[in-house]
Short mmCIF file of C-alpha atoms and ligand atoms in Angstrom, two decimals:
data_model
loop_
_atom_site.label_atom_id
_atom_site.label_comp_id
_atom_site.label_asym_id
_atom_site.label_seq_id
_atom_site.Cartn_x
_atom_site.Cartn_y
_atom_site.Cartn_z
CA MET R 879 60.76 39.41 -73.63
CA GLU R 880 64.22 38.97 -72.24
CA GLY R 881 64.67 38.60 -68.53
CA GLY R 882 60.94 39.22 -68.05
CA LEU R 883 61.31 42.94 -68.67
CA GLN R 884 59.22 44.39 -71.47
CA ARG R 885 61.32 46.65 -73.69
CA TYR R 886 59.96 49.54 -75.69
CA ARG R 887 61.79 51.47 -78.38
CA VAL R 888 61.16 55.19 -78.32
CA VAL R 889 62.66 57.85 -80.56
CA ALA R 890 63.30 61.08 -78.67
CA ILE R 891 63.26 64.25 -80.75
CA PRO R 892 64.39 67.08 -78.46
CA GLY R 893 64.14 69.66 -81.27
CA ASP R 894 64.76 73.34 -80.58
CA GLY R 895 64.44 75.94 -77.84
CA VAL R 896 63.13 74.43 -74.61
CA GLY R 897 62.50 71.11 -76.41
CA PRO R 898 65.69 69.39 -75.18
CA GLU R 899 65.00 70.39 -71.56
CA VAL R 900 61.39 69.23 -71.45
CA VAL R 901 62.18 65.99 -73.28
CA ALA R 902 65.03 65.23 -70.88
CA ALA R 903 62.64 65.83 -67.98
CA ALA R 904 59.95 63.55 -69.41
CA ARG R 905 62.50 60.82 -70.19
CA ARG R 906 63.49 60.75 -66.53
CA VAL R 907 59.85 60.33 -65.54
CA VAL R 908 59.31 57.52 -68.06
CA ASP R 909 62.45 55.71 -66.91
CA ALA R 910 61.35 56.07 -63.28
CA ALA R 911 57.91 54.68 -64.18
CA GLY R 912 59.64 51.78 -65.94
CA GLU R 913 61.53 50.92 -62.79
CA ARG R 914 58.33 50.79 -60.79
CA PHE R 915 56.20 49.05 -63.40
CA GLY R 916 58.73 46.60 -64.79
CA PHE R 917 59.63 47.82 -68.25
CA THR R 918 62.57 49.51 -69.90
CA VAL R 919 62.74 52.03 -72.68
CA GLU R 920 65.47 51.97 -75.25
CA TRP R 921 65.85 55.59 -76.35
CA THR R 922 67.20 56.71 -79.72
CA GLU R 923 67.73 60.39 -80.32
CA ILE R 924 67.41 62.15 -83.67
CA LEU R 925 67.54 65.76 -84.81
CA ALA R 926 64.55 67.60 -86.26
CA GLY R 927 63.53 71.21 -86.82
CA GLY R 928 66.10 74.00 -86.65
CA ALA R 929 68.68 71.65 -85.14
CA ALA R 930 68.42 69.42 -88.22
CA ILE R 931 68.49 72.41 -90.58
CA ASP R 932 71.77 73.48 -88.98
CA ALA R 933 73.23 69.99 -89.07
CA TYR R 934 71.91 68.63 -92.37
CA GLY R 935 70.20 71.46 -94.27
CA VAL R 936 66.74 69.86 -93.98
CA ALA R 937 64.10 69.91 -91.22
CA ILE R 938 64.24 66.13 -90.90
CA ARG R 939 66.19 63.57 -92.91
CA PRO R 940 64.14 60.86 -94.67
CA GLU R 941 66.27 58.20 -92.97
CA ASP R 942 65.34 59.66 -89.60
CA VAL R 943 61.65 59.44 -90.48
CA GLU R 944 62.36 55.75 -91.14
CA VAL R 945 64.05 55.43 -87.73
CA CYS R 946 60.81 56.78 -86.25
CA ARG R 947 58.72 54.33 -88.27
CA GLY R 948 60.71 51.45 -86.79
CA ALA R 949 60.04 52.50 -83.19
CA ASP R 950 57.06 51.95 -80.88
CA ALA R 951 56.60 55.66 -80.27
CA ILE R 952 58.14 59.10 -80.70
CA LEU R 953 58.50 61.72 -77.96
CA LEU R 954 59.01 65.19 -79.37
CA GLY R 955 59.82 68.47 -77.60
CA ALA R 956 59.27 71.40 -79.95
CA VAL R 957 60.67 72.74 -83.19
CA GLY R 958 61.36 76.25 -84.44
CA GLY R 959 62.94 79.47 -83.30
CA PRO R 960 63.84 82.96 -84.45
CA ARG R 961 66.88 81.78 -86.38
CA TRP R 962 64.72 79.78 -88.75
CA SER R 963 61.51 81.82 -88.64
CA ASP R 964 61.39 83.31 -92.14
CA PRO R 965 58.03 81.92 -93.37
CA SER R 966 59.12 82.17 -96.99
CA ALA R 967 62.37 80.23 -96.56
CA PRO R 968 62.34 77.01 -98.57
CA VAL R 969 63.48 75.01 -95.55
CA ARG R 970 61.52 75.55 -92.32
CA PRO R 971 61.49 73.72 -88.97
CA GLU R 972 57.74 72.91 -89.11
CA GLN R 973 58.37 70.81 -92.21
CA ALA R 974 59.66 68.17 -89.78
CA LEU R 975 56.20 68.00 -88.20
CA PHE R 976 54.47 67.58 -91.54
CA ALA R 977 56.99 64.93 -92.65
CA LEU R 978 56.32 62.98 -89.47
CA ARG R 979 52.54 63.43 -89.44
CA GLY R 980 52.05 62.81 -93.16
CA GLY R 981 54.91 60.36 -93.66
CA LEU R 982 53.94 58.16 -90.72
CA GLY R 983 50.19 58.36 -91.33
CA LEU R 984 49.45 59.99 -87.97
CA TRP R 985 46.00 61.30 -88.84
CA ALA R 986 44.45 61.60 -85.39
CA ASN R 987 45.63 64.28 -83.01
CA LEU R 988 44.29 64.07 -79.47
CA ARG R 989 44.54 67.17 -77.32
CA PRO R 990 42.96 66.70 -73.90
CA VAL R 991 42.31 69.77 -71.76
CA LYS R 992 41.69 69.37 -68.06
CA VAL R 993 41.85 72.09 -65.46
CA HIS R 994 43.63 71.15 -62.29
CA PRO R 995 41.62 72.82 -59.47
CA ALA R 996 44.77 74.35 -57.94
CA LEU R 997 45.58 76.10 -61.23
CA VAL R 998 42.23 77.78 -61.78
CA SER R 999 43.72 81.13 -60.78
CA SER R 1000 46.39 80.81 -63.51
CA SER R 1001 43.71 81.00 -66.20
CA PRO R 1002 42.40 84.36 -67.37
CA LEU R 1003 38.84 82.98 -67.22
CA ARG R 1004 36.61 83.40 -64.19
CA PRO R 1005 36.99 80.44 -61.83
CA GLU R 1006 33.29 79.50 -61.97
CA LEU R 1007 33.57 78.95 -65.74
CA LEU R 1008 36.40 76.46 -65.26
CA LYS R 1009 34.61 74.13 -62.91
CA ASP R 1010 34.33 70.63 -64.43
CA VAL R 1011 36.22 71.48 -67.61
CA ASP R 1012 37.42 68.20 -69.08
CA LEU R 1013 37.43 68.10 -72.84
CA LEU R 1014 39.26 66.38 -75.65
CA VAL R 1015 39.94 67.99 -79.00
CA VAL R 1016 40.29 65.36 -81.73
CA ARG R 1017 41.92 67.10 -84.64
CA GLU R 1018 42.26 65.58 -88.10
CA LEU R 1019 46.00 65.89 -88.75
CA THR R 1020 46.97 64.80 -92.25
CA GLY R 1021 44.35 66.38 -94.50
CA GLY R 1022 42.69 69.64 -95.37
CA VAL R 1023 44.46 72.89 -96.08
CA TYR R 1024 47.70 71.73 -94.42
CA PHE R 1025 48.23 69.12 -97.10
CA GLY R 1026 46.20 70.53 -100.01
CA GLU R 1027 47.73 71.96 -103.14
CA ARG R 1028 48.93 75.51 -102.91
CA GLN R 1029 50.24 78.21 -105.10
CA GLU R 1030 52.65 80.68 -103.59
CA ALA R 1031 52.36 84.35 -104.47
CA ASP R 1032 55.94 84.88 -105.52
CA GLN R 1033 55.71 84.17 -109.25
CA GLY R 1034 54.50 86.36 -112.09
CA ARG R 1035 53.95 90.09 -112.40
CA GLY R 1036 51.01 92.29 -111.54
CA GLU R 1037 48.78 91.69 -108.55
CA ARG R 1038 50.19 88.97 -106.30
CA ARG R 1039 47.85 86.10 -105.69
CA ALA R 1040 48.17 82.96 -103.67
CA VAL R 1041 45.96 79.89 -103.44
CA ASP R 1042 45.46 77.29 -100.72
CA THR R 1043 43.11 74.36 -101.16
CA MET R 1044 41.30 72.29 -98.57
CA PRO R 1045 40.62 68.80 -99.88
CA TYR R 1046 38.91 66.10 -97.81
CA GLY R 1047 37.94 62.61 -98.87
CA GLU R 1048 35.17 60.59 -97.32
CA ASP R 1049 37.47 57.97 -95.77
CA GLU R 1050 39.63 60.62 -94.12
CA ILE R 1051 36.58 62.15 -92.48
CA ARG R 1052 34.93 58.88 -91.51
CA ARG R 1053 37.94 57.44 -89.69
CA ILE R 1054 38.55 60.51 -87.53
CA VAL R 1055 34.86 60.83 -86.65
CA LEU R 1056 34.69 57.15 -85.71
CA LEU R 1057 37.79 57.44 -83.57
CA ALA R 1058 36.39 60.52 -81.80
CA ALA R 1059 33.09 58.72 -81.20
CA ALA R 1060 34.98 55.76 -79.73
CA MET R 1061 36.78 58.17 -77.40
CA ALA R 1062 33.47 59.75 -76.41
CA LEU R 1063 32.18 56.30 -75.44
CA THR R 1064 34.96 56.02 -72.86
CA ARG R 1065 34.12 59.48 -71.50
CA ARG R 1066 30.83 61.38 -71.11
CA ARG R 1067 29.40 60.18 -74.44
CA HIS R 1068 29.00 63.55 -76.03
CA LEU R 1069 30.54 64.43 -79.38
CA THR R 1070 30.62 67.91 -80.85
CA SER R 1071 31.43 67.87 -84.54
CA VAL R 1072 32.78 71.26 -85.57
CA ASP R 1073 32.59 72.57 -89.12
CA LYS R 1074 31.75 75.58 -91.26
CA ALA R 1075 28.98 73.92 -93.22
CA ASN R 1076 27.34 77.26 -93.99
CA VAL R 1077 30.33 78.13 -96.19
CA LEU R 1078 32.65 75.23 -96.98
CA ALA R 1079 31.95 72.25 -99.24
CA THR R 1080 34.31 70.07 -97.21
CA SER R 1081 32.32 70.96 -94.10
CA ARG R 1082 29.05 70.03 -95.78
CA LEU R 1083 30.53 66.63 -96.64
CA TRP R 1084 31.86 66.33 -93.09
CA ARG R 1085 28.45 67.03 -91.60
CA ARG R 1086 26.69 64.64 -93.95
CA LEU R 1087 29.11 61.82 -93.11
CA VAL R 1088 28.72 62.38 -89.37
CA ASP R 1089 24.95 62.05 -89.81
CA GLU R 1090 25.29 58.99 -92.04
CA ASP R 1091 27.58 57.24 -89.56
CA ARG R 1092 25.69 58.14 -86.41
CA PHE R 1093 24.04 54.73 -86.30
CA ARG R 1094 27.48 53.24 -85.62
CA PHE R 1095 27.63 55.00 -82.24
CA PRO R 1096 24.04 55.18 -81.02
CA ASP R 1097 25.12 55.73 -77.41
CA VAL R 1098 26.96 58.93 -78.25
CA GLU R 1099 25.00 62.14 -78.33
CA VAL R 1100 26.13 64.16 -81.36
CA THR R 1101 25.94 67.94 -81.77
CA HIS R 1102 26.97 69.88 -84.87
CA GLN R 1103 28.56 73.22 -84.10
CA LEU R 1104 29.82 75.89 -86.45
CA VAL R 1105 33.43 76.72 -85.77
CA ASP R 1106 32.90 80.40 -85.02
CA SER R 1107 30.25 79.71 -82.40
CA CYS R 1108 32.35 76.86 -81.02
CA ALA R 1109 35.20 79.34 -80.53
CA MET R 1110 32.84 81.54 -78.56
CA LEU R 1111 31.41 78.71 -76.45
CA LEU R 1112 34.87 77.49 -75.55
CA VAL R 1113 35.43 80.59 -73.47
CA LYS R 1114 31.82 81.22 -72.50
CA ASP R 1115 30.87 77.75 -71.32
CA PRO R 1116 33.80 75.35 -71.72
CA ALA R 1117 32.43 72.72 -69.33
CA ARG R 1118 29.68 71.86 -71.83
CA PHE R 1119 32.19 70.09 -74.11
CA ASP R 1120 33.26 66.47 -73.91
CA VAL R 1121 34.85 65.37 -77.22
CA ILE R 1122 35.25 67.87 -80.05
CA VAL R 1123 36.08 66.47 -83.49
CA THR R 1124 37.14 68.73 -86.29
CA GLU R 1125 39.29 69.19 -89.37
CA ASN R 1126 42.96 70.12 -89.31
CA LEU R 1127 43.00 73.94 -89.35
CA PHE R 1128 39.95 74.38 -87.10
CA GLY R 1129 41.53 71.92 -84.68
CA ASP R 1130 44.78 73.85 -84.69
CA ILE R 1131 43.02 77.07 -83.76
CA LEU R 1132 40.49 75.69 -81.30
CA SER R 1133 43.08 73.66 -79.42
CA ASP R 1134 45.22 76.73 -78.70
CA GLU R 1135 42.10 78.51 -77.51
CA ALA R 1136 41.12 75.57 -75.30
CA ALA R 1137 44.63 75.46 -73.88
CA VAL R 1138 44.09 78.82 -72.23
CA LEU R 1139 41.57 77.15 -69.94
CA ALA R 1140 44.28 75.07 -68.29
CA GLY R 1141 46.17 78.13 -67.12
CA SER R 1142 49.27 77.63 -69.22
CA LEU R 1143 50.12 76.19 -72.61
CA GLY R 1144 52.93 74.47 -70.73
CA MET R 1145 50.49 72.05 -69.08
CA LEU R 1146 49.02 70.42 -72.12
CA PRO R 1147 49.94 67.17 -73.83
CA SER R 1148 49.05 65.69 -77.19
CA ALA R 1149 49.13 62.38 -78.99
CA SER R 1150 49.12 61.77 -82.73
CA LEU R 1151 48.01 58.32 -83.80
CA GLY R 1152 47.38 56.40 -86.99
CA GLU R 1153 46.46 52.82 -87.81
CA ASP R 1154 49.86 51.28 -87.18
CA VAL R 1155 50.24 49.02 -84.20
CA THR R 1156 53.43 48.27 -82.32
CA ALA R 1157 55.04 44.85 -81.86
CA GLN R 1158 53.30 44.69 -78.45
CA GLY R 1159 49.89 45.53 -79.87
CA GLY R 1160 49.87 49.17 -78.79
CA ARG R 1161 49.17 51.99 -81.20
CA PHE R 1162 52.18 53.62 -82.83
CA GLY R 1163 52.18 57.33 -82.08
CA LEU R 1164 53.94 60.64 -81.72
CA TYR R 1165 53.65 62.51 -78.42
CA GLU R 1166 54.46 66.15 -77.88
CA PRO R 1167 53.42 69.05 -75.67
CA ILE R 1168 51.15 71.66 -77.25
CA HIS R 1169 53.54 74.49 -76.47
CA GLY R 1170 56.21 75.67 -78.87
CA SER R 1171 59.95 76.04 -78.50
CA ALA R 1172 59.76 79.18 -76.28
CA PRO R 1173 63.17 80.50 -77.42
CA ASP R 1174 63.05 83.37 -74.91
CA ILE R 1175 63.49 80.98 -71.99
CA ALA R 1176 65.48 78.22 -73.73
CA GLY R 1177 68.49 76.84 -71.93
CA GLN R 1178 67.54 78.44 -68.60
CA ASP R 1179 65.85 75.50 -66.87
CA LYS R 1180 62.62 77.52 -66.71
CA ALA R 1181 60.24 75.70 -69.03
CA ASN R 1182 57.28 73.81 -67.63
CA PRO R 1183 57.92 70.11 -68.36
CA ILE R 1184 54.39 68.98 -67.43
CA GLY R 1185 53.00 69.13 -70.98
CA THR R 1186 55.75 66.76 -72.10
CA ILE R 1187 55.45 64.56 -69.02
CA LEU R 1188 51.70 64.22 -69.63
CA SER R 1189 52.43 63.51 -73.31
CA ALA R 1190 54.70 60.70 -72.13
CA ALA R 1191 51.80 59.44 -69.99
CA MET R 1192 49.66 59.36 -73.14
CA MET R 1193 52.47 57.39 -74.80
CA LEU R 1194 52.44 54.88 -71.95
CA PHE R 1195 48.69 54.53 -72.38
CA HIS R 1196 48.28 54.38 -76.17
CA SER R 1197 51.56 52.99 -77.51
CA MET R 1198 52.62 50.81 -74.61
CA HIS R 1199 49.28 49.70 -73.21
CA ARG R 1200 50.49 50.60 -69.74
CA ALA R 1201 47.34 52.15 -68.33
CA ASP R 1202 48.69 51.56 -64.82
CA ALA R 1203 51.92 53.48 -65.44
CA ALA R 1204 50.08 56.22 -67.37
CA ALA R 1205 47.65 56.76 -64.49
CA ALA R 1206 50.52 56.78 -62.00
CA VAL R 1207 52.36 59.49 -63.94
CA GLU R 1208 49.21 61.61 -64.23
CA GLY R 1209 48.56 61.13 -60.54
CA ALA R 1210 52.13 62.13 -59.70
CA VAL R 1211 51.77 65.35 -61.71
CA ALA R 1212 48.58 66.19 -59.80
CA THR R 1213 50.29 65.41 -56.49
CA ALA R 1214 53.25 67.64 -57.31
CA ILE R 1215 50.88 70.50 -58.17
CA ASP R 1216 48.84 69.93 -55.02
CA ALA R 1217 52.07 70.03 -53.02
CA GLY R 1218 52.67 73.55 -54.35
CA TRP R 1219 55.39 72.98 -56.94
CA ARG R 1220 55.10 75.49 -59.78
CA THR R 1221 57.18 76.46 -62.76
CA ALA R 1222 57.38 80.19 -63.52
CA ASP R 1223 54.53 80.09 -66.06
CA LEU R 1224 52.15 78.99 -63.30
CA ALA R 1225 53.37 81.28 -60.55
CA ASP R 1226 51.80 84.58 -59.65
CA PRO R 1227 54.70 87.02 -59.19
CA SER R 1228 52.44 89.55 -57.45
CA ASN R 1229 51.80 87.08 -54.64
CA GLN R 1230 54.98 86.14 -52.78
CA ASP R 1231 53.04 84.75 -49.90
CA ASP R 1232 51.03 82.01 -51.46
CA GLY R 1233 53.04 79.09 -50.09
CA LEU R 1234 53.98 77.90 -53.56
CA VAL R 1235 57.49 76.83 -54.51
CA VAL R 1236 58.65 78.11 -57.87
CA VAL R 1237 61.12 75.71 -59.40
CA GLY R 1238 62.79 75.02 -62.73
CA THR R 1239 62.29 72.29 -65.29
CA THR R 1240 64.57 69.75 -63.64
CA ALA R 1241 63.23 70.22 -60.12
CA MET R 1242 59.64 69.99 -61.36
CA ALA R 1243 60.43 66.64 -62.97
CA THR R 1244 62.09 65.54 -59.74
CA ALA R 1245 58.97 66.50 -57.78
CA VAL R 1246 56.87 64.38 -60.15
CA ILE R 1247 59.28 61.43 -59.87
CA GLU R 1248 59.28 61.66 -56.08
CA ALA R 1249 55.47 61.72 -56.05
CA LEU R 1250 55.43 58.70 -58.33
CA GLU R 1251 57.87 56.79 -56.18
CA ALA R 1252 55.96 57.67 -53.04
CA THR R 1253 52.69 56.26 -54.36
CA VAL R 1254 53.94 53.21 -56.26
CA PRO R 1255 55.81 50.76 -54.06
CA ALA R 1256 59.17 49.58 -55.40
C1 IPM Y 1497 50.44 72.65 -83.82
C2 IPM Y 1497 51.30 73.74 -84.38
C3 IPM Y 1497 51.68 73.40 -85.82
C4 IPM Y 1497 50.39 73.24 -86.59
C5 IPM Y 1497 52.59 74.45 -86.47
C6 IPM Y 1497 53.89 74.58 -85.69
C7 IPM Y 1497 52.86 74.16 -87.90
O1 IPM Y 1497 50.66 74.96 -84.30
O2 IPM Y 1497 50.91 71.50 -83.72
O3 IPM Y 1497 49.32 72.94 -83.44
O4 IPM Y 1497 49.84 74.23 -87.10
O5 IPM Y 1497 49.93 72.11 -86.73
MG1 MG Y 1498 48.83 74.90 -83.29
#
């Protein structure tokens, strides 16, 4: 530690579409938090996704994955866009995500969903269903059908056929279930393990391992839930859930569904963690909002930066062990919302009279920074 200031190294990956705008906004918030809490962040920027395809012909260069490996954390905006959206192209923006997740061993994806009371009307669900919603989806991120062997349909004659496979090994399942149980212990101590054990062999193994390992977390109440009924319960009675743990593809689908509860995809953060620890003893991780690159509003200062700002708060918590700064950033986001600041995705255009102030990406970040600075003395 030079000069008493803790330094963290973070790789920023702005990516495509609104990615650069939301990452720039979140960087300002992190730097402002650093000033108040006595740390600095050394940022390195790399290209990934469509931007990297344009510049280098690949979604992410192997040397840039190594740059990420050498950092304490990665803050990513979003990748993809209509220019690179052909799903059968050999080079696709999402390959950057898989290279980072798989290549850096980031097997645990945490997607918390909380409903800010002032945003209840932004959700399509009835307000009474949203009361007390506070759940965490823990998605396995480096296994299953995403990484299993596949056979594309483009070769051969006759009827076209394609094959995807969904492999899971016992260690892969055990570690994610244990991590989810540990998270449940810091929350309301309820774990819902989601599978399709009435059909899938991997799910039957999953369920068996959860039962075998239950004794390791006796204070956590465990429920098994089939994925189809879980999908239904998430909109019927979302407040019943605390921690949901599930395999990669189910987690992908259920987390988008759960995101609807919060009123806008733009609100939600995520963290992807593995085993690696940072030089300061934090957990190495990748942080990104749940939303995509939203090409229709890119470059217009319209995107909601809160998902990325809250992802940066998760980075402060998990990778930097700065629970104080993380809580301050989360508090500042809540204060800004309470004060009536809204990006367009959260505004109700039919109600001009609601006392809310609709602002762009930059001004929303400024509102969060001002709230942070008002509550944390210099
Ligand atoms: C996500 C996204 C990705 C996924 C896509 C972009 C490949 O939907 O992070 O949830 O399916 O994992
Ligand atoms: Mg998804």
